XYZ file of C-alpha atoms in Angstrom:
491
model
C 78.285 81.582 189.422
C 76.629 78.649 191.111
C 77.035 75.147 189.912
C 73.247 74.902 189.191
C 73.332 78.080 186.919
C 76.179 76.667 185.151
C 74.272 73.415 184.672
C 71.193 74.986 183.615
C 72.868 77.295 181.010
C 74.738 74.195 179.671
C 71.534 72.383 179.032
C 70.134 75.565 177.307
C 73.039 75.870 174.885
C 72.784 71.857 174.200
C 68.928 72.375 173.543
C 69.497 75.272 171.208
C 72.152 73.418 169.393
C 70.071 70.559 168.941
C 66.822 72.637 167.723
C 69.368 74.150 165.060
C 70.506 70.949 163.966
C 66.662 69.472 163.499
C 65.456 72.862 162.236
C 68.266 72.495 159.362
C 67.277 69.028 158.687
C 63.722 70.349 158.267
C 64.419 72.118 154.984
C 66.934 69.344 153.908
C 64.379 66.450 153.699
C 63.390 65.409 157.154
C 59.500 65.092 156.461
C 58.636 64.983 160.055
C 60.458 68.543 161.131
C 59.421 69.992 157.767
C 55.826 70.347 158.755
C 56.629 72.793 161.370
C 57.355 75.267 158.628
C 53.973 74.951 157.191
C 55.334 74.629 153.858
C 53.901 71.308 153.455
C 50.348 72.732 152.708
C 48.430 70.162 154.884
C 47.251 70.155 158.646
C 49.179 67.937 160.853
C 47.692 67.034 164.202
C 51.209 66.138 165.437
C 52.905 69.566 164.442
C 49.742 72.030 164.126
C 47.308 70.515 166.434
C 49.629 70.395 169.452
C 49.244 74.071 169.924
C 45.931 74.806 167.996
C 43.738 72.015 169.326
C 40.255 72.143 167.836
C 41.098 74.546 165.100
C 40.756 72.297 162.122
C 37.423 71.505 163.425
C 36.347 75.171 163.595
C 37.799 75.876 160.318
C 35.859 72.887 158.636
C 32.609 74.294 159.375
C 33.289 78.000 159.090
C 31.462 80.298 156.746
C 34.406 80.680 154.529
C 34.732 77.008 154.063
C 31.114 76.063 153.888
C 30.022 79.323 152.252
C 26.647 78.705 150.734
C 26.605 81.789 148.295
C 23.502 84.013 147.971
C 21.421 82.204 145.379
C 21.640 85.480 143.015
C 25.270 86.211 143.559
C 26.552 84.587 140.253
C 24.226 86.591 137.962
C 27.026 88.960 137.234
C 29.629 86.390 136.608
C 27.654 83.774 134.834
C 24.232 84.742 133.873
C 22.543 82.397 136.009
C 21.769 81.800 139.770
C 24.403 79.842 141.585
C 21.947 76.631 141.906
C 22.274 76.409 138.030
C 26.002 75.730 138.067
C 27.172 72.219 137.885
C 29.361 71.097 140.502
C 32.526 70.893 138.302
C 32.279 74.621 137.027
C 31.403 75.585 140.628
C 34.635 74.202 141.958
C 36.710 75.615 138.887
C 35.328 79.064 139.140
C 34.173 79.513 142.769
C 36.940 77.473 144.410
C 39.505 79.718 143.268
C 38.563 82.140 146.390
C 37.635 79.299 148.542
C 40.294 78.247 151.331
C 39.623 74.372 150.674
C 37.788 71.857 152.715
C 33.864 71.891 152.463
C 32.721 71.266 148.951
C 36.175 71.235 147.839
C 37.420 68.377 149.810
C 35.784 65.762 147.626
C 38.148 67.109 144.783
C 41.351 66.864 146.927
C 41.638 70.419 147.957
C 41.951 70.522 151.887
C 41.651 73.564 154.013
C 44.842 75.701 153.247
C 45.820 77.848 156.526
C 48.401 79.618 154.354
C 46.016 81.326 152.335
C 45.052 83.529 155.154
C 47.871 83.313 157.658
C 51.144 83.637 155.567
C 52.595 86.836 156.500
C 55.928 87.232 154.159
C 54.417 87.678 150.585
C 55.433 84.204 149.753
C 52.084 82.777 149.011
C 51.118 82.761 145.133
C 47.327 82.966 145.288
C 47.471 83.406 141.465
C 49.174 80.024 141.178
C 46.540 78.297 143.211
C 43.745 79.895 141.467
C 45.054 78.821 138.187
C 45.550 75.290 139.220
C 42.061 75.279 140.263
C 40.826 76.863 137.226
C 42.586 74.155 135.203
C 41.336 71.300 137.096
C 44.441 70.404 138.809
C 42.694 70.395 142.071
C 44.948 68.127 144.362
C 48.142 70.217 143.406
C 46.527 73.459 143.946
C 47.549 74.258 147.623
C 50.904 73.019 147.061
C 51.178 75.251 143.718
C 50.702 78.170 145.883
C 54.089 77.852 147.779
C 55.903 75.494 145.317
C 58.244 78.201 144.131
C 59.144 79.623 147.561
C 59.145 76.509 149.752
C 62.797 75.650 149.456
C 63.907 79.166 150.232
C 61.232 79.779 153.019
C 62.610 76.618 154.910
C 66.154 78.183 154.836
C 64.900 81.786 155.669
C 66.132 82.764 159.404
C 62.834 83.769 160.610
C 61.222 80.335 159.600
C 64.261 78.587 161.341
C 63.980 80.764 164.450
C 60.110 80.141 164.500
C 60.711 76.291 164.715
C 63.537 76.594 167.204
C 61.365 78.575 169.564
C 58.399 76.509 168.918
C 60.546 73.497 170.474
C 61.948 75.635 173.392
C 59.912 78.267 174.776
C 56.436 78.711 176.411
C 53.639 79.828 174.118
C 53.476 83.555 174.783
C 57.015 83.745 173.632
C 56.350 81.470 170.773
C 53.724 83.708 169.343
C 56.159 86.761 169.114
C 58.289 84.905 166.372
C 55.726 82.415 165.056
C 53.088 85.255 164.260
C 55.707 86.597 162.023
C 55.559 83.619 159.921
C 51.911 82.627 160.007
C 50.142 85.296 162.009
C 46.651 86.680 162.042
C 45.121 87.527 158.501
C 45.949 90.868 157.349
C 43.997 93.508 155.442
C 46.607 92.995 152.370
C 45.951 89.440 152.301
C 42.136 89.724 152.334
C 41.984 92.577 150.234
C 44.426 91.671 147.548
C 43.427 87.774 147.302
C 39.851 86.717 147.631
C 37.953 90.154 148.310
C 39.431 91.739 145.186
C 36.360 90.676 143.696
C 34.239 93.337 145.609
C 35.849 96.009 143.509
C 33.008 95.908 140.676
C 30.343 95.696 143.193
C 31.031 98.576 145.832
C 34.188 100.287 144.515
C 36.362 99.231 147.449
C 39.912 100.405 147.401
C 41.606 98.358 149.932
C 43.894 96.884 147.146
C 45.243 100.293 145.966
C 48.616 101.559 147.063
C 46.805 105.052 148.029
C 44.081 103.299 149.807
C 44.873 105.660 152.658
C 43.436 108.567 150.559
C 40.295 106.942 150.258
C 39.410 105.590 153.853
C 40.076 106.838 157.312
C 40.126 103.280 158.359
C 42.812 102.398 156.114
C 45.210 101.199 159.144
C 42.552 99.317 160.650
C 42.814 95.439 160.231
C 39.358 93.974 158.965
C 39.015 91.786 162.098
C 38.972 94.656 164.210
C 35.526 95.549 162.911
C 34.726 92.118 161.489
C 34.877 90.243 165.115
C 35.657 86.814 164.648
C 34.731 83.939 167.070
C 36.000 80.296 166.289
C 37.131 81.321 162.806
C 33.574 82.743 161.994
C 34.406 86.046 160.785
C 31.918 88.718 161.463
C 29.605 89.921 158.511
C 26.238 91.420 157.673
C 23.393 89.263 158.457
C 21.913 87.302 155.619
C 18.269 86.800 155.930
C 16.126 83.543 155.065
C 19.126 81.413 155.146
C 18.991 77.758 155.433
C 18.603 76.469 159.225
C 22.037 74.691 158.683
C 23.554 77.981 158.297
C 22.549 80.021 161.444
C 25.504 78.813 163.506
C 27.809 80.072 160.786
C 27.190 83.716 161.859
C 28.636 83.653 165.282
C 31.057 86.518 164.258
C 29.414 90.243 164.312
C 30.471 93.672 162.789
C 31.149 96.295 165.418
C 28.803 99.377 165.304
C 30.561 102.620 164.717
C 29.800 103.665 168.300
C 31.369 100.430 170.011
C 33.648 100.621 172.692
C 37.335 101.119 171.323
C 35.630 102.690 168.221
C 33.744 105.986 168.267
C 31.964 105.386 171.643
C 30.406 108.718 172.993
C 31.125 110.634 169.952
C 28.568 113.206 169.028
C 27.850 115.772 166.243
C 25.507 117.719 168.293
C 21.946 116.815 169.472
C 20.268 117.445 166.159
C 22.430 115.302 163.979
C 22.631 112.576 166.712
C 18.746 112.303 166.520
C 19.128 111.214 162.902
C 20.930 108.093 163.766
C 17.626 106.358 164.531
C 16.943 106.103 160.715
C 20.317 107.054 159.020
C 23.474 105.042 159.274
C 26.778 106.818 159.684
C 27.728 105.571 156.262
C 25.086 107.479 154.566
C 27.168 110.947 155.552
C 30.540 109.442 155.377
C 30.311 107.860 151.932
C 29.800 110.719 149.949
C 31.373 109.372 146.987
C 32.383 106.091 145.344
C 35.607 105.856 142.821
C 35.237 105.337 139.281
C 37.808 104.436 136.677
C 40.174 101.500 136.570
C 41.301 99.744 139.758
C 42.926 96.785 140.808
C 40.054 94.294 140.656
C 38.335 96.146 137.736
C 36.083 99.234 137.705
C 32.810 99.897 139.465
C 29.860 98.521 137.561
C 26.924 100.305 136.445
C 25.317 97.916 134.390
C 25.710 94.428 133.522
C 23.943 92.704 130.341
C 23.337 89.074 129.160
C 20.928 90.088 126.562
C 22.712 88.649 123.718
C 24.248 85.848 125.526
C 27.758 87.268 126.244
C 28.352 89.672 129.145
C 28.611 93.295 128.370
C 29.375 95.639 130.993
C 28.953 99.514 131.569
C 31.292 100.969 134.239
C 31.821 104.138 136.044
C 34.564 106.102 134.448
C 34.542 108.790 137.049
C 33.831 109.129 140.862
C 30.060 109.320 141.625
C 27.685 109.652 144.441
C 26.356 106.600 146.023
C 22.305 106.160 146.015
C 20.878 106.634 149.470
C 18.055 104.094 150.254
C 16.495 102.054 152.826
C 18.137 98.879 153.922
C 16.532 95.684 155.656
C 19.333 93.474 155.269
C 20.467 90.932 152.732
C 18.249 88.145 151.427
C 19.773 84.858 150.654
C 16.999 83.846 148.337
C 15.861 87.159 146.914
C 17.368 89.656 144.587
C 18.874 92.854 146.287
C 16.171 95.130 145.026
C 15.016 98.339 146.461
C 13.504 98.027 149.684
C 10.616 100.007 151.438
C 10.924 101.477 154.699
C 10.184 99.041 157.475
C 10.130 99.187 161.200
C 13.980 99.562 162.279
C 15.238 100.050 158.695
C 18.039 102.668 158.004
C 19.269 104.534 155.120
C 22.221 103.142 153.459
C 24.361 104.301 150.533
C 24.255 101.906 147.674
C 26.065 101.437 144.337
C 22.991 100.440 142.081
C 23.963 98.053 139.350
C 21.494 97.470 136.704
C 21.438 93.714 135.832
C 19.837 92.698 132.326
C 19.122 88.941 131.584
C 16.565 86.829 130.161
C 14.110 84.840 132.383
C 11.925 81.933 131.392
C 8.870 83.964 132.813
C 7.599 80.690 134.706
C 7.483 82.614 138.177
C 4.283 84.477 138.215
C 5.748 87.528 139.884
C 8.505 87.860 137.581
C 6.235 87.458 134.361
C 4.050 90.298 135.855
C 6.926 92.417 137.206
C 10.022 91.525 135.552
C 11.970 94.619 136.148
C 10.832 95.050 139.957
C 10.399 91.555 141.410
C 12.748 90.577 143.882
C 12.197 86.806 142.967
C 15.357 85.156 141.215
C 12.981 83.396 139.036
C 14.367 81.136 136.305
C 17.476 83.046 134.403
C 18.164 81.413 130.981
C 21.610 80.323 130.461
C 23.803 82.642 128.219
C 24.609 79.565 126.205
C 20.618 79.226 124.946
C 20.485 82.893 124.562
C 23.454 83.249 122.217
C 22.112 80.211 120.072
C 18.724 81.845 119.940
C 19.740 84.577 117.884
C 18.330 83.051 114.651
C 19.398 85.734 112.139
C 23.042 85.978 113.891
C 22.806 89.716 114.084
C 24.164 90.059 117.643
C 21.015 90.954 118.971
C 18.479 88.595 120.747
C 14.821 89.617 120.318
C 11.935 88.490 122.383
C 10.606 86.885 119.355
C 13.735 85.066 118.730
C 13.969 83.598 122.576
C 10.534 82.653 122.517
C 10.928 80.585 119.487
C 14.062 79.015 120.780
C 13.924 75.174 120.390
C 17.253 73.871 121.533
C 16.381 70.150 121.650
C 14.516 70.140 118.239
C 11.517 68.723 119.554
C 9.084 71.093 117.785
C 8.332 72.813 121.023
C 9.683 76.305 122.066
C 11.804 75.870 125.213
C 10.880 79.510 126.545
C 7.711 80.470 125.267
C 7.138 83.028 128.032
C 10.785 84.487 128.176
C 11.038 88.024 129.397
C 14.277 90.309 129.363
C 14.541 91.756 132.766
C 16.109 95.163 133.668
C 16.462 94.859 137.611
C 18.177 97.593 139.476
C 20.205 95.768 142.187
C 21.384 97.417 145.344
C 24.772 96.678 146.831
C 25.324 98.303 150.221
C 28.638 100.386 150.489
C 30.282 100.248 153.589
C 34.022 101.246 153.050
C 35.807 104.136 151.724
C 34.815 106.058 154.876
C 35.507 109.679 154.556
C 36.878 112.176 157.317
C 37.781 115.692 157.415
C 40.898 115.293 155.562
C 40.645 111.860 153.934
C 38.104 110.810 151.181
C 36.870 111.647 147.607
C 34.630 114.290 149.174
C 33.819 115.728 152.484
C 31.233 113.928 154.301
C 27.739 115.213 153.880
C 26.311 118.264 155.687
C 22.822 119.218 156.280
C 22.680 121.227 153.052
C 23.464 118.224 151.048
C 20.196 116.498 151.965
C 17.770 119.099 153.031
C 16.794 122.424 151.350
C 16.306 123.825 147.888
C 19.900 122.927 146.726
C 20.089 119.514 148.021
C 20.906 116.711 145.440
C 22.045 113.684 147.449
C 18.527 112.238 148.265
C 15.536 111.609 146.447
C 12.943 112.049 148.865
C 10.043 110.662 146.704
C 11.886 107.531 146.163
C 12.259 107.172 149.723
C 8.326 107.248 150.275
C 8.088 110.867 151.247
C 6.102 113.591 149.523
C 9.030 115.827 149.581
C 11.867 116.774 151.829
C 10.731 115.910 155.349
C 12.440 119.137 156.713
C 10.481 121.311 154.448
C 7.136 119.661 154.055
C 4.309 118.656 155.990
C 4.460 114.859 154.964
C 2.311 112.539 157.103
C 5.382 110.214 157.075
C 8.300 111.836 159.081
C 11.363 110.283 160.846
C 10.862 110.754 164.547
C 13.772 112.311 166.227
C 14.378 112.583 169.793
C 17.055 115.297 170.592
C 19.052 114.483 173.848
C 18.533 117.436 176.314
C 16.291 119.394 173.979
C 13.946 121.858 175.617
C 10.286 120.461 176.427
C 7.552 121.490 174.019
C 5.747 124.587 175.473
C 2.305 124.099 176.203
C -0.359 127.202 175.965
C -2.822 127.236 178.704
C -5.750 129.650 179.632
C -5.033 132.039 182.372
C -6.091 130.708 185.565
C -7.394 134.082 186.788
């Protein structure tokens, strides 16, 4: 062995020994080095920023941090639109599923990388949520790792991660570092923040037998929700403020995207439907009912008497097929009419019941079908308006309510709305061997025995495959035989 090789090996041994000593100091009180274990719950330009250049700035303006919720999205939980919630309540309630930064920063809750990136089940999401819910904002991020911190800093993988951060080039570092703090996993997304999606769309990603419901059970979220500079792909929200447009850099892959189902065909006739029918319409034949982690799929919620009352699906059920033209930021997700380019999609239809002040002209005239958010009356006022304390608030009681005792009714035009809100279903994709039911076939939608689609509700006179309806879906079948033209004989 050459003298040079011996010297190099000696240097490496010394470097590894030194790294081991310093990594040990990291969990025994060395504040500078302990930051490398990402258990201090704060960003450090000296430790994190050295490799993740510009990342903090990306996260700080990402949709998940700067999330500006749809203005109707808090109706289910709070009975009011999001703009009616005071800042303190918004932070306590909505901040529990927000990664820090943004509107949370002024309350002392900085961006918490670990909420998405911790890989070993040490992050206590519930402890963080409880800390925020109780108003202990500044301690929230640390509460999530407090119990596991000392153990994590002694765990072999963390020690190795720090040693290799110091000694090895980046491609090799990630092989170990990602075992500690890697890309967000489906388990983290589904079991933490997005567990709240269960009541709306019946998602099963937190269930142990998720693979029985969804052919994409082994697909990571980011494979479809493409992410660019921490902007996670999502459906387009229409009519968002101009400042939010840049927050939608990420996209959701189409089913026929490269690497997914590119080139797949179900035959010319079926393929021709894809101009007007989404893949999910046939591949989400049923939505699960009954109790799941996160609750049960909602059928109805009501604030009619000042307290929330729910009706849920106890059994599996078929989604409602309807036209989709996207999600509106400032309108209720009511049934859409068919427009150019709109697709048929499956939906869970949830009937929402709440009192409105009746100030908006469209709401006053069409309380049950208007897409306007209007002016929802706070449940606290509704509850007090129950003059005879029988537990049921009548229109007479609501219109006579005088909360400030000035002799004038507060809501003289109050109306009780019953709005069918359409929540698009995109998960629990069924295949030939997976799912609550088989994917839909022709007879499920067309013919005298079909029960899946209400063609009249979609704007047709009847089944377009069996009627001469003037409104038809135009279908071009690849490779189809040209239409024959009858001509008079030439001779």
